[in-house]
XYZ file of C-alpha atoms in Angstrom:
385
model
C -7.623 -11.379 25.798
C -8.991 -11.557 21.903
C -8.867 -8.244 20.083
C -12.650 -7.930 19.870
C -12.499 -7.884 23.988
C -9.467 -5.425 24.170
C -11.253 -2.542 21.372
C -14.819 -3.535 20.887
C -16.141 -4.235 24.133
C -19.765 -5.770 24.173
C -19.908 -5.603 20.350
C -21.694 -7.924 18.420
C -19.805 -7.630 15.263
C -18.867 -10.462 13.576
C -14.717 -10.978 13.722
C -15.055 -10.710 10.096
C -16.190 -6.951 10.872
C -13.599 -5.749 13.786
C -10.736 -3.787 13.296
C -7.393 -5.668 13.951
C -5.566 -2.443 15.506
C -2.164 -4.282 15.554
C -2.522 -5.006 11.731
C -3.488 -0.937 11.285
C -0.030 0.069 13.323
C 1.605 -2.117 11.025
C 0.446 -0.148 8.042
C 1.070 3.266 9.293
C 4.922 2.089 9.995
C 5.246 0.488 6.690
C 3.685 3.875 4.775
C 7.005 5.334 6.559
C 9.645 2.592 5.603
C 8.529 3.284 1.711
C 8.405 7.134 2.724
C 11.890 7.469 3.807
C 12.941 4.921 0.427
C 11.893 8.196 -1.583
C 14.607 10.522 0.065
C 17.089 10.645 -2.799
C 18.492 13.819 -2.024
C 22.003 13.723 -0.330
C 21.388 13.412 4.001
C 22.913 10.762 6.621
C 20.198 8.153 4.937
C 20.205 8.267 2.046
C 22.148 4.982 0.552
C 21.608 2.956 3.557
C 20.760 -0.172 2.604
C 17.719 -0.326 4.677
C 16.638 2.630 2.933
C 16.960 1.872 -0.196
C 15.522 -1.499 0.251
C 12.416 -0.091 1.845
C 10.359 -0.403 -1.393
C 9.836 -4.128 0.039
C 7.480 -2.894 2.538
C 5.058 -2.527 -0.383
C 4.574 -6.326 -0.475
C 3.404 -5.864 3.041
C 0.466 -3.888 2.089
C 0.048 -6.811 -0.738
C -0.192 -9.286 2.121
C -2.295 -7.367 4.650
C -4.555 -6.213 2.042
C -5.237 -10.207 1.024
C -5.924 -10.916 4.525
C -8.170 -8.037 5.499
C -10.717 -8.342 2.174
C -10.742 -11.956 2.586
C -11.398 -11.973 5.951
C -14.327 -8.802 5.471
C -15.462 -10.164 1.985
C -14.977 -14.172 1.163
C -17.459 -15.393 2.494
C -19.898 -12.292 2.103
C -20.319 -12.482 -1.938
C -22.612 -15.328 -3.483
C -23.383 -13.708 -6.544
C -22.854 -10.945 -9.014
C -24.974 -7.927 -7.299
C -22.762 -8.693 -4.143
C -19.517 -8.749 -6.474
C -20.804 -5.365 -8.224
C -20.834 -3.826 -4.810
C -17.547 -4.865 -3.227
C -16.081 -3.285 -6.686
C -18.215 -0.158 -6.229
C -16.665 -0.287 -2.352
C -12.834 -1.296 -3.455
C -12.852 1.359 -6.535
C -13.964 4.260 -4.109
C -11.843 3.628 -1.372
C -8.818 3.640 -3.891
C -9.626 5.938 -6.656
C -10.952 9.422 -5.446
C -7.170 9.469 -3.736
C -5.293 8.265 -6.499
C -6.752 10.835 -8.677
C -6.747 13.995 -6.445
C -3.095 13.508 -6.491
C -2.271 12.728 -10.005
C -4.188 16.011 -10.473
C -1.464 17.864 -7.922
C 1.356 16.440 -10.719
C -0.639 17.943 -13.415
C -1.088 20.765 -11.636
C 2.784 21.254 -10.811
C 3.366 20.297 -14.992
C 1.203 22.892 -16.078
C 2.897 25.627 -13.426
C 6.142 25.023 -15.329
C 4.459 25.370 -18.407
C 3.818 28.790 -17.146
C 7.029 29.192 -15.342
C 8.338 29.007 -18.965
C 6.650 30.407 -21.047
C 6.741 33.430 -18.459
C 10.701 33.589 -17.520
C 11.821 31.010 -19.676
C 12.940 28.173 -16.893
C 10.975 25.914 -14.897
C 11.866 23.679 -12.191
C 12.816 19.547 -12.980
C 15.242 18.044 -14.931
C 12.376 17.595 -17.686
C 9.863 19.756 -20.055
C 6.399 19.649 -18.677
C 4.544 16.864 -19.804
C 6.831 14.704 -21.320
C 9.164 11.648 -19.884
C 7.517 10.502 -16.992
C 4.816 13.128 -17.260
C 3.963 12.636 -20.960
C 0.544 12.335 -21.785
C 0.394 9.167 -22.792
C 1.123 7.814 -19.572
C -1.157 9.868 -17.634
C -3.850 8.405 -19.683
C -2.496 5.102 -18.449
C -2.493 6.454 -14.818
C -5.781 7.802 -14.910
C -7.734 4.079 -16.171
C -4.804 2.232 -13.318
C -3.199 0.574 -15.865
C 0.497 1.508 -14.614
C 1.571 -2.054 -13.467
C 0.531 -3.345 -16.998
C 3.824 -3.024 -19.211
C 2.758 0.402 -20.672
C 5.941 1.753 -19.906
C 9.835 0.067 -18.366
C 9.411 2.827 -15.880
C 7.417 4.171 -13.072
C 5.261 7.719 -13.999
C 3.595 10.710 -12.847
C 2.735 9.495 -9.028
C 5.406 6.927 -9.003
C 3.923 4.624 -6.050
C 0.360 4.271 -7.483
C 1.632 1.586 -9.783
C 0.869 -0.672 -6.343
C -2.894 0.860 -6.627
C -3.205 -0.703 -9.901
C -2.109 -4.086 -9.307
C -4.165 -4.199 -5.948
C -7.412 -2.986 -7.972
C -6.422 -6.168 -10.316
C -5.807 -8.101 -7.225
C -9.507 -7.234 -6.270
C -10.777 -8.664 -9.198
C -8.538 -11.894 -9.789
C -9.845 -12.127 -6.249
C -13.674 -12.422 -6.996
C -12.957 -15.428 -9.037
C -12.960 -17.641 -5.195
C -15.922 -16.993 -4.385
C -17.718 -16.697 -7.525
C -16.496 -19.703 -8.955
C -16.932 -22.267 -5.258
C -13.326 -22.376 -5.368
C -13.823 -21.912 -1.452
C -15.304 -25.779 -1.589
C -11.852 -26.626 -2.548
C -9.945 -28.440 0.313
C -6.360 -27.518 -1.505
C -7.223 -24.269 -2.335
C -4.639 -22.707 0.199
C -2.131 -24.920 -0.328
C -2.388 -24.219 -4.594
C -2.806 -20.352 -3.210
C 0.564 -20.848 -1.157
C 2.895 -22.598 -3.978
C 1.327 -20.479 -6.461
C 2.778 -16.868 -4.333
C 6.228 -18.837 -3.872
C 6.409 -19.661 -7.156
C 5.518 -16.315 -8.469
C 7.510 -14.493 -6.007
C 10.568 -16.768 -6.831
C 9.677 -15.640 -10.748
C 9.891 -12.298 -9.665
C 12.934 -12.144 -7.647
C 14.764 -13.728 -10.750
C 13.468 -11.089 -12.811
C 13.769 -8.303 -10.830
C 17.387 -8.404 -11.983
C 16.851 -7.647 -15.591
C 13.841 -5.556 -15.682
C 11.337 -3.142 -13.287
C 8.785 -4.909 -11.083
C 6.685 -1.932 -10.798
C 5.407 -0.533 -13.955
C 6.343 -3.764 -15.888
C 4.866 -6.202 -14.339
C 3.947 -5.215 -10.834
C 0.378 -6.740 -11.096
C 1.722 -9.624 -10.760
C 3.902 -8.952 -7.780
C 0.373 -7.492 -6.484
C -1.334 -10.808 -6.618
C 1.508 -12.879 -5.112
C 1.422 -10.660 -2.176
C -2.513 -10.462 -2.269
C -2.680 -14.499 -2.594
C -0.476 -14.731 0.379
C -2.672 -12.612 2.574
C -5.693 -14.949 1.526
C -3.937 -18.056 2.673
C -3.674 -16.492 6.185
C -7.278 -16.036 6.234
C -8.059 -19.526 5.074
C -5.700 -20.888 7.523
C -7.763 -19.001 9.787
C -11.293 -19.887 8.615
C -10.178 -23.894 8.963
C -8.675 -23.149 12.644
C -11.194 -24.364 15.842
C -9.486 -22.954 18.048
C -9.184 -19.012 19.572
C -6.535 -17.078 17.440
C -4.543 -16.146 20.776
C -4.209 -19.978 21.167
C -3.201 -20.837 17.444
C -0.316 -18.736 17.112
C 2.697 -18.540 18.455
C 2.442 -14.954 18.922
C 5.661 -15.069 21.469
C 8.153 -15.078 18.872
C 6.929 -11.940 17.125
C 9.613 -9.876 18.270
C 12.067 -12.282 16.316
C 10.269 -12.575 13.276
C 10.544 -8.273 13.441
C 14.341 -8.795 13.959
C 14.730 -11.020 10.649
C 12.869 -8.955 8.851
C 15.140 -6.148 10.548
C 18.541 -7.944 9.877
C 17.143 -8.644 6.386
C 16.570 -5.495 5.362
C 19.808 -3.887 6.609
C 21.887 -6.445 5.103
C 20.294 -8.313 2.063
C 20.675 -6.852 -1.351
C 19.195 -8.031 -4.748
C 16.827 -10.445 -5.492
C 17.339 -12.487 -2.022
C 15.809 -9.346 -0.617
C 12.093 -11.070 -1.345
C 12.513 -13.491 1.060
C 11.357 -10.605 3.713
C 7.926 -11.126 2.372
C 7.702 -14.672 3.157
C 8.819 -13.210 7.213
C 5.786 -10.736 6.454
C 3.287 -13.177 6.057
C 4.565 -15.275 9.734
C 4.353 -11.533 11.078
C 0.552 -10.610 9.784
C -0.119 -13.976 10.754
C 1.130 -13.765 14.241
C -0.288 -10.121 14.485
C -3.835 -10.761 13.324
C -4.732 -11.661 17.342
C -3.531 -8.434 18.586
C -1.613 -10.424 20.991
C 2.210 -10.130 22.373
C 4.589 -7.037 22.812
C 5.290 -5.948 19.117
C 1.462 -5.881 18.801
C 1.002 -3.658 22.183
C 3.325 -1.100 20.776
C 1.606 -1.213 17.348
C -1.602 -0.348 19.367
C -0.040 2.812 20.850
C -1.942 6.272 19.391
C 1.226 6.870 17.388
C 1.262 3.672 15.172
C -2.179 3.935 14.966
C -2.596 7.429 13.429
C -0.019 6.483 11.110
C -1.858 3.243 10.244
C -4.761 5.571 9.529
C -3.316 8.319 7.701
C -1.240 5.271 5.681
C -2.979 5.466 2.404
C -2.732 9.098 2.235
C 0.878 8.789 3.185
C 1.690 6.578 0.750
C 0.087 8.274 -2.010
C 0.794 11.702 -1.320
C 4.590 11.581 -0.142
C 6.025 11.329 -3.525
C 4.422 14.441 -4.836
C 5.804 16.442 -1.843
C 9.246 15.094 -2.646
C 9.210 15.937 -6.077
C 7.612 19.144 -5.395
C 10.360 20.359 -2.773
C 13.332 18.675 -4.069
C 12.176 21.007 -7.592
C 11.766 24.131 -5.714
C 15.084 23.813 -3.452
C 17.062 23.517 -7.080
C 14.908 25.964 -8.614
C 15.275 28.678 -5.653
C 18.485 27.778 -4.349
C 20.954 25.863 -6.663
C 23.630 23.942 -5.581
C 22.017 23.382 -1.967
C 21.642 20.248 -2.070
C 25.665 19.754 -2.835
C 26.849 21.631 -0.281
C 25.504 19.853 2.726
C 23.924 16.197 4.087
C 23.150 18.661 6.856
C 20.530 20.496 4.965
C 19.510 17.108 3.228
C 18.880 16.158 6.907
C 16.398 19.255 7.443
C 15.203 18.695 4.180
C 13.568 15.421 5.507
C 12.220 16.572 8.976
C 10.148 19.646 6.417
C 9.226 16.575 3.972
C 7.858 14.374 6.730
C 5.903 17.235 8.528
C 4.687 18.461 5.001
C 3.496 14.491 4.402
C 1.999 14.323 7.754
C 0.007 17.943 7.440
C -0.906 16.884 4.180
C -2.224 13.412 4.631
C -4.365 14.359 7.135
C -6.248 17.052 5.082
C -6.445 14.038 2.539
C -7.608 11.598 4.645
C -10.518 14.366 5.695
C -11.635 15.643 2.654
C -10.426 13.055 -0.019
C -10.282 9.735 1.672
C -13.676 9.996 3.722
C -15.716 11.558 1.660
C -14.732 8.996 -0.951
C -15.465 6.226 1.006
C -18.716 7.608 2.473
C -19.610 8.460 -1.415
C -18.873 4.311 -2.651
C -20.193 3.359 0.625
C -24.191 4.885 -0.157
C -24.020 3.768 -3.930
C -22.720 0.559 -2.844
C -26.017 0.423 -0.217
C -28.421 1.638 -2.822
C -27.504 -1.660 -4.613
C -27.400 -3.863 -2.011
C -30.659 -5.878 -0.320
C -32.400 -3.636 2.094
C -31.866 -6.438 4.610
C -28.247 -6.661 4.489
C -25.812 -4.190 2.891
C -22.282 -5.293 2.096
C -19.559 -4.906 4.989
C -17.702 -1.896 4.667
């Protein structure tokens, strides 16, 4: 049974337009993997090398997010009115979010302002507004230009470096179907060689220097490229997805990726991403048993609340890993045990939060690009959502 059969019964959406609900469980669980990589406090996780390597799940949202524009927006924008409105769409779905919460960090700086100017100590290792919080860079974060070597470190809402190489992503992306690129019978293949190359370039470099904030644009588009290959894979194939894939075998390409991520250190670690793009591949036809348990309501509200938790765990760690020192120092020496607890308040906190977000940030953002985006569009057809 096709996706489209299984959760859109009788619609007449174009595939193009459905929902891929395996492909949204997959999202919600790798929000998690990078939300448990930001426990640094001392607790029975902390170190694992699973753990630690879970920033690699980030290249996963690279890939999915390549497949899912291309496959709502390739082949939707012939000129430069339709280009103007997938930004309009892209920059709303991305921004109102990304700025709500670098406005919670500036909030939290300029309570320790008060804090000191009040008792004379603050919580953090760091003066308000300087470091990581200077000004400077939350000028940067503010026009997303935090994955363009403005600093050799990450700053203010450490994972939103990923939001500005995907907004870059969105535009390198235009250039396809702008330019007939799509006319281009090796365009997949130059796609393809062009991500392995780049992620072999930045697997080499990821030893010397960070590929976040230095150059994590370009990690951004490798990933994004990669996702666009699966969707022109898909575009050339005649026959039904559940036929073209070998869908059977996902469970094993989840164990690699598994085994890889327990075990691999270093720069061999980005050869997960190259397992991630077989996976999103194999997943996009909703078919087989890792797919049916990415369907479940669980995986799903995590796949929708992903963004939010993604964005917004980093300032709850900060935030409570700050107070705990500030209210109770020395805790987090004298116990994994309370590092443990720690983590079941920082995941509920995340979880509460995210879906406040997601209601009153995320929506309303999207509903806001989505009726500027129609206003420009053609009264006949409006640009998919």
């Amino acid at each position: 049974m096709l996706p489209t059969e299984r959760f859109a019964p009788g619609s007449r959406l174009p595939p193009e337009e459905r929902r891929l609900a395996a492909l949204d469980g997959l999202r919600g669980i790798a929000a998690c993997i990078v939300l448990f990589h930001h426990v640094t406090w001392p607790s029975h996780i902390t170190g694992l090398t699973f753990v630690t390597n879970g920033y690699i799940a980030v290249d996963l949202f690279f890939v999915l997010s390549g497949y899912i524009i291309s496959r709502k927006y390739m082949w939707a924008i012939s000129g430069g009115a339709a280009a103007l409105r997938f930004v309009c769409l892209r920059f709303f779905r991305l921004y109102p979010l990304h700025l709500f919460v670098l406005l919670l960090f500036v909030a939290f700086e300029v309570a320790k302002l008060v804090l000191i100017r009040a008792f004379g100590f603050a919580p953090g290792d760091s003066a308000p507004f300087t470091g990581t919080e200077s000004i400077p860079l939350l000028i940067a974060n503010i026009f997303l230009l935090q994955s363009f070597n403005v600093s050799s470190f990450v700053s203010w809402n450490g994972p939103s470096w990923s939001i500005s190489g995907e907004m870059f992503s969105y535009l390198v992306f235009l250039i396809v179907p702008l330019t007939g690129l799509l006319r281009m019978r090796w365009l997949a293949a130059v796609l393809a060689l062009g991500a392995l190359g780049t992620y072999v370039w930045v697997g080499y470099q990821s030893q010397y220097s960070n590929m976040t904030s230095e150059w994590g644009f370009v990690r951004a588009l490798a990933g994004f490229a990669a996702g666009v290959v699966i969707c022109l894979m898909e575009k050339r194939q005649e026959q039904p997805i559940a036929d073209s894939v070998p869908w059977r075998l996902d469970a094993v390409v989840v164990g690699a990726i598994l085994v890889l991520m327990a075990i691999v250190q270093g720069p061999w670690l980005y050869t997960v991403v190259g397992f991630a793009v077989v996976l999103v591949a194999m997943l996009r036809g909703d078919q087989g048993a890792v797919a049916n348990l990415l369907s479940l309501p669980l995986p799903q509200l995590l796949g929708r609340l992903s963004y939010s938790i993604y964005l917004l765990h980093a300032f709850v760690a900060v935030f409570l890993t700050d107070l705990i020192r500030y209210l109770l120092p020395g805790e987090f020496a004298a116990s994994v045990w309370f590092g443990d607890v720690l983590i079941v308040v920082f995941i509920v906190l995340t979880l509460a939060g995210s879906a406040l977000t997601y209601r009153f940030v995320e929506m309303p953002g999207r509903q806001l690009g989505r009726a500027i985006a129609n206003r420009m569009a053609s009264p006949a057809k409006p640009l998919a959502t």
